[in-house]
CSV table of C-alpha atoms in Angstrom, one decimal:
chain,number,residue,atom,x,y,z
A,2,ASP,CA,0.1,-0.1,0.0
A,3,ALA,CA,1.1,3.5,-0.8
A,4,LYS,CA,2.5,5.5,2.4
A,5,THR,CA,1.1,8.7,1.0
A,6,THR,CA,-2.2,10.4,0.8
A,7,GLN,CA,-2.9,13.0,-2.0
A,8,PRO,CA,-6.2,14.6,-3.0
A,9,PRO,CA,-7.7,12.8,-6.1
A,10,SER,CA,-8.0,16.0,-8.2
A,11,MET,CA,-7.1,19.8,-8.3
A,12,ASP,CA,-7.6,22.6,-10.8
A,13,CYS,CA,-5.2,25.4,-11.4
A,14,ALA,CA,-5.4,28.5,-13.6
A,15,GLU,CA,-3.0,28.7,-16.3
A,16,GLY,CA,0.0,31.0,-15.3
A,17,ARG,CA,-0.8,30.5,-11.6
A,18,ALA,CA,1.3,28.5,-9.2
A,19,ALA,CA,0.1,24.9,-8.5
A,20,ASN,CA,0.5,23.7,-5.2
A,21,LEU,CA,0.0,20.0,-4.7
A,22,PRO,CA,0.0,18.6,-1.2
A,23,CYS,CA,1.0,15.0,0.0
A,24,ASN,CA,0.6,13.5,3.5
A,25,HIS,CA,3.0,11.1,4.6
A,26,SER,CA,2.6,11.0,8.4
A,27,THR,CA,4.3,7.5,8.9
A,28,ILE,CA,7.5,8.5,7.1
A,29,SER,CA,10.6,7.2,8.7
A,30,GLY,CA,13.8,9.2,9.2
A,31,ASN,CA,15.7,7.8,6.3
A,32,GLU,CA,12.9,7.7,3.7
A,33,TYR,CA,13.0,10.1,0.8
A,34,VAL,CA,10.1,11.9,-0.8
A,35,TYR,CA,9.8,11.6,-4.5
A,36,TRP,CA,7.4,13.3,-7.0
A,37,TYR,CA,6.7,12.1,-10.5
A,38,ARG,CA,4.0,12.7,-13.1
A,39,GLN,CA,2.3,11.1,-15.8
A,40,ILE,CA,0.9,12.8,-18.8
A,41,HIS,CA,-1.8,10.9,-20.6
A,42,SER,CA,-0.5,7.9,-22.7
A,43,GLN,CA,3.0,8.4,-21.6
A,44,GLY,CA,5.3,6.9,-18.9
A,45,PRO,CA,5.8,8.5,-15.6
A,46,GLN,CA,8.4,11.3,-15.4
A,47,TYR,CA,10.6,12.0,-12.5
A,48,ILE,CA,10.1,15.6,-11.2
A,49,ILE,CA,12.1,16.1,-7.9
A,50,HIS,CA,13.0,14.5,-4.6
A,51,GLY,CA,14.2,15.3,-1.1
A,52,LEU,CA,14.9,14.2,2.3
A,53,LYS,CA,14.7,17.0,4.8
A,54,ASN,CA,15.5,20.2,2.9
A,55,ASN,CA,13.5,22.1,0.5
A,56,GLU,CA,14.5,21.5,-3.1
A,57,THR,CA,14.3,23.2,-6.2
A,58,ASN,CA,15.1,22.5,-9.9
A,59,GLU,CA,14.1,23.6,-13.3
A,60,MET,CA,10.6,22.0,-13.2
A,61,ALA,CA,9.4,22.5,-9.6
A,62,SER,CA,10.1,23.1,-5.9
A,63,LEU,CA,9.5,20.6,-3.1
A,64,ILE,CA,8.7,21.9,0.3
A,65,ILE,CA,8.9,19.5,3.2
A,66,THR,CA,7.6,20.3,6.7
A,67,GLU,CA,10.0,20.4,9.6
A,68,ASP,CA,8.5,17.4,11.2
A,69,ARG,CA,8.5,15.6,7.5
A,70,LYS,CA,4.8,14.4,7.9
A,71,SER,CA,3.9,16.3,4.8
A,72,SER,CA,5.2,18.0,1.7
A,73,THR,CA,4.1,20.3,-1.2
A,74,LEU,CA,5.0,20.1,-4.9
A,75,ILE,CA,5.1,23.6,-6.5
A,76,LEU,CA,4.9,24.2,-10.1
A,77,PRO,CA,5.5,28.0,-10.1
A,78,HIS,CA,3.8,29.0,-13.3
A,79,ALA,CA,1.5,26.3,-14.5
A,80,THR,CA,0.9,25.8,-18.2
A,81,LEU,CA,-1.6,23.5,-20.2
A,82,ARG,CA,1.1,20.9,-20.7
A,83,ASP,CA,1.4,20.5,-16.9
A,84,THR,CA,-2.0,18.8,-16.8
A,85,ALA,CA,-1.2,15.2,-15.6
A,86,VAL,CA,-1.5,12.8,-12.5
A,87,TYR,CA,1.0,13.7,-10.0
A,88,TYR,CA,2.4,11.0,-7.7
A,89,CYS,CA,4.1,11.6,-4.4
A,90,ILE,CA,6.0,8.5,-3.2
A,91,VAL,CA,8.1,7.9,-0.1
A,92,ASN,CA,11.1,5.4,-0.4
A,93,ASN,CA,14.3,4.0,0.9
A,94,TYR,CA,17.1,1.7,-0.2
A,95,GLY,CA,15.7,-1.8,-0.6
A,96,GLN,CA,12.0,-0.8,-0.8
A,97,ASN,CA,9.9,-1.1,-4.0
A,98,PHE,CA,8.4,2.3,-5.3
A,99,VAL,CA,4.7,2.2,-4.7
A,100,PHE,CA,2.8,4.5,-6.9
A,101,GLY,CA,-0.6,5.3,-5.3
A,102,PRO,CA,-3.5,6.8,-7.3
A,103,GLY,CA,-2.0,10.4,-7.3
A,104,THR,CA,-3.5,13.8,-7.9
A,105,ARG,CA,-5.0,14.5,-11.2
A,106,LEU,CA,-4.1,18.1,-12.0
A,107,SER,CA,-6.0,20.0,-14.6
A,108,VAL,CA,-4.6,23.3,-15.6
A,109,LEU,CA,-7.3,25.5,-17.1
A,110,PRO,CA,-7.0,28.2,-19.8
B,20,ASP,CA,19.0,12.5,-22.2
B,21,VAL,CA,18.3,9.2,-20.8
B,22,LYS,CA,16.4,7.2,-23.2
B,23,VAL,CA,14.3,4.0,-22.3
B,24,THR,CA,12.6,2.3,-25.3
B,25,GLN,CA,10.0,-0.5,-25.5
B,26,SER,CA,9.8,-2.8,-28.4
B,27,SER,CA,6.0,-2.0,-29.1
B,28,ARG,CA,3.7,0.6,-28.3
B,29,TYR,CA,0.7,-1.7,-29.0
B,30,LEU,CA,0.4,-5.5,-29.1
B,31,VAL,CA,-2.4,-7.9,-29.4
B,32,LYS,CA,-1.9,-11.5,-28.6
B,33,ARG,CA,-4.1,-14.6,-28.2
B,34,THR,CA,-4.7,-16.6,-24.9
B,35,GLY,CA,-2.1,-19.1,-24.5
B,36,GLU,CA,0.8,-17.3,-26.6
B,37,LYS,CA,4.1,-16.7,-25.3
B,38,VAL,CA,4.7,-13.0,-25.2
B,39,PHE,CA,7.9,-11.1,-24.9
B,40,LEU,CA,8.2,-7.4,-24.1
B,41,GLU,CA,11.6,-5.8,-24.6
B,42,CYS,CA,13.1,-2.9,-23.0
B,43,VAL,CA,16.4,-1.2,-23.7
B,44,GLN,CA,18.1,1.7,-21.9
B,45,ASP,CA,21.2,3.6,-23.1
B,46,MET,CA,22.6,5.1,-19.9
B,47,ASP,CA,24.3,2.1,-18.3
B,48,HIS,CA,21.9,2.1,-15.5
B,49,GLU,CA,22.3,-0.7,-12.9
B,50,ASN,CA,18.6,-1.2,-12.0
B,51,MET,CA,15.7,-2.0,-14.4
B,52,PHE,CA,12.1,-2.5,-13.6
B,53,TRP,CA,8.9,-3.9,-15.1
B,54,TYR,CA,5.5,-2.3,-13.9
B,55,ARG,CA,2.0,-2.8,-15.1
B,56,GLN,CA,-0.7,-0.1,-14.8
B,57,ASP,CA,-4.4,-0.7,-14.6
B,58,PRO,CA,-7.4,1.7,-14.1
B,59,GLY,CA,-8.0,2.2,-10.4
B,60,LEU,CA,-5.1,0.1,-9.5
B,61,GLY,CA,-2.1,2.4,-10.3
B,62,LEU,CA,1.3,1.2,-11.1
B,63,ARG,CA,2.5,-2.3,-9.7
B,64,LEU,CA,5.9,-3.6,-9.7
B,65,ILE,CA,6.1,-7.0,-11.4
B,66,TYR,CA,10.0,-7.7,-11.3
B,67,PHE,CA,13.1,-5.8,-11.1
B,68,SER,CA,16.8,-6.4,-11.8
B,69,TYR,CA,19.9,-4.7,-10.1
B,70,ASP,CA,22.5,-6.4,-12.2
B,71,VAL,CA,23.1,-8.6,-15.3
B,72,LYS,CA,21.4,-12.0,-14.7
B,73,MET,CA,20.0,-10.8,-11.3
B,74,LYS,CA,16.4,-10.5,-10.8
B,75,GLU,CA,14.0,-10.0,-7.8
B,76,LYS,CA,10.2,-10.5,-7.6
B,77,GLY,CA,8.2,-7.3,-7.2
B,78,ASP,CA,4.6,-7.2,-5.8
B,79,ILE,CA,2.7,-9.3,-8.7
B,80,PRO,CA,5.3,-11.7,-10.1
B,81,GLU,CA,2.8,-14.5,-11.0
B,82,GLY,CA,2.4,-15.3,-14.5
B,83,TYR,CA,5.7,-13.6,-15.6
B,84,SER,CA,9.2,-14.1,-15.7
B,85,VAL,CA,12.0,-11.9,-16.9
B,86,SER,CA,15.6,-12.1,-18.3
B,87,ARG,CA,18.5,-9.8,-18.1
B,88,GLU,CA,21.4,-11.1,-20.2
B,89,LYS,CA,22.9,-7.7,-21.0
B,90,LYS,CA,23.1,-4.6,-18.8
B,91,GLU,CA,20.9,-2.5,-21.2
B,92,ARG,CA,18.2,-4.9,-21.9
B,93,PHE,CA,15.4,-6.3,-19.7
B,94,SER,CA,12.9,-8.5,-21.0
B,95,LEU,CA,9.5,-9.4,-19.7
B,96,ILE,CA,8.1,-12.8,-20.5
B,97,LEU,CA,4.4,-14.0,-20.4
B,98,GLU,CA,4.8,-17.8,-20.7
B,99,SER,CA,1.1,-18.3,-21.5
B,100,ALA,CA,-0.8,-15.2,-21.9
B,101,SER,CA,-4.2,-14.8,-20.2
B,102,THR,CA,-7.0,-12.2,-20.6
B,103,ASN,CA,-6.3,-10.7,-17.0
B,104,GLN,CA,-2.8,-9.7,-18.4
B,105,THR,CA,-4.3,-7.3,-20.8
B,106,SER,CA,-2.7,-4.0,-19.4
B,107,MET,CA,-0.2,-1.1,-20.0
B,108,TYR,CA,3.4,-2.3,-19.3
B,109,LEU,CA,6.1,0.1,-18.3
B,110,CYS,CA,9.7,-0.4,-18.2
B,111,ALA,CA,12.1,1.8,-16.0
B,112,SER,CA,15.7,2.1,-15.4
B,113,SER,CA,17.7,3.9,-12.7
B,114,LEU,CA,21.4,4.4,-12.0
B,115,SER,CA,21.0,3.1,-8.4
B,116,TRP,CA,18.3,2.3,-5.9
B,117,LEU,CA,17.5,5.6,-4.6
B,118,TYR,CA,18.0,7.5,-7.9
B,119,GLU,CA,15.1,8.6,-10.0
B,120,GLN,CA,13.6,6.1,-12.4
B,121,TYR,CA,13.3,6.8,-16.1
B,122,PHE,CA,10.3,5.4,-17.8
B,123,GLY,CA,9.8,4.0,-21.4
B,124,PRO,CA,6.4,4.9,-23.2
B,125,GLY,CA,4.7,1.8,-22.3
B,126,THR,CA,3.4,-1.1,-24.2
B,127,ARG,CA,-0.5,-1.7,-24.4
B,128,LEU,CA,-1.1,-5.2,-24.5
B,129,THR,CA,-4.4,-6.9,-25.3
B,130,VAL,CA,-5.0,-10.6,-24.7
B,131,THR,CA,-8.0,-12.0,-26.6
């Protein structure tokens, strides 16, 4: 079973920031938080991951709370091409990646 | 850019046929994975491999086998295809266990 809880769907206006929440209240100290997304009819695409500190790359920012029980993926300026299912996963060495149902993000014009 | 390719985008096979799904990665990655994706069930791990000739069962290995004779190639085998194996099959690779996985485009298999 997935160790994360995400809202099933969200809408975001084009050009605005999309903030996707993820709850992982049972995360252990050495588990990482990963985010992937899957655009329709394509394989999943890696976005970002982190352990404790906030992370930023060219695609997104990852904000992890101090107690590490939740995180938020931020797409700073959402475009129509960001419409996808977003998966939040916690994982550690030796564990299988478990993709839950994710959040279906719809970016609206 | 990492490239993971899968032999077919769409495949139609008959019940009882032996089916081979091929996956090739071009980045010298150690780990390779096979998942299936079904509506309402998400992605589920079938098998993975962390080295040539090494394989480990994932969460749903029943009815499948795998082969990794070369580092860049990981094959999924359905010994006797059944209708409940109709699904989207996704291959992935990663440099090491905690590194990001790169996915192929998927093979949509229909077993009739």
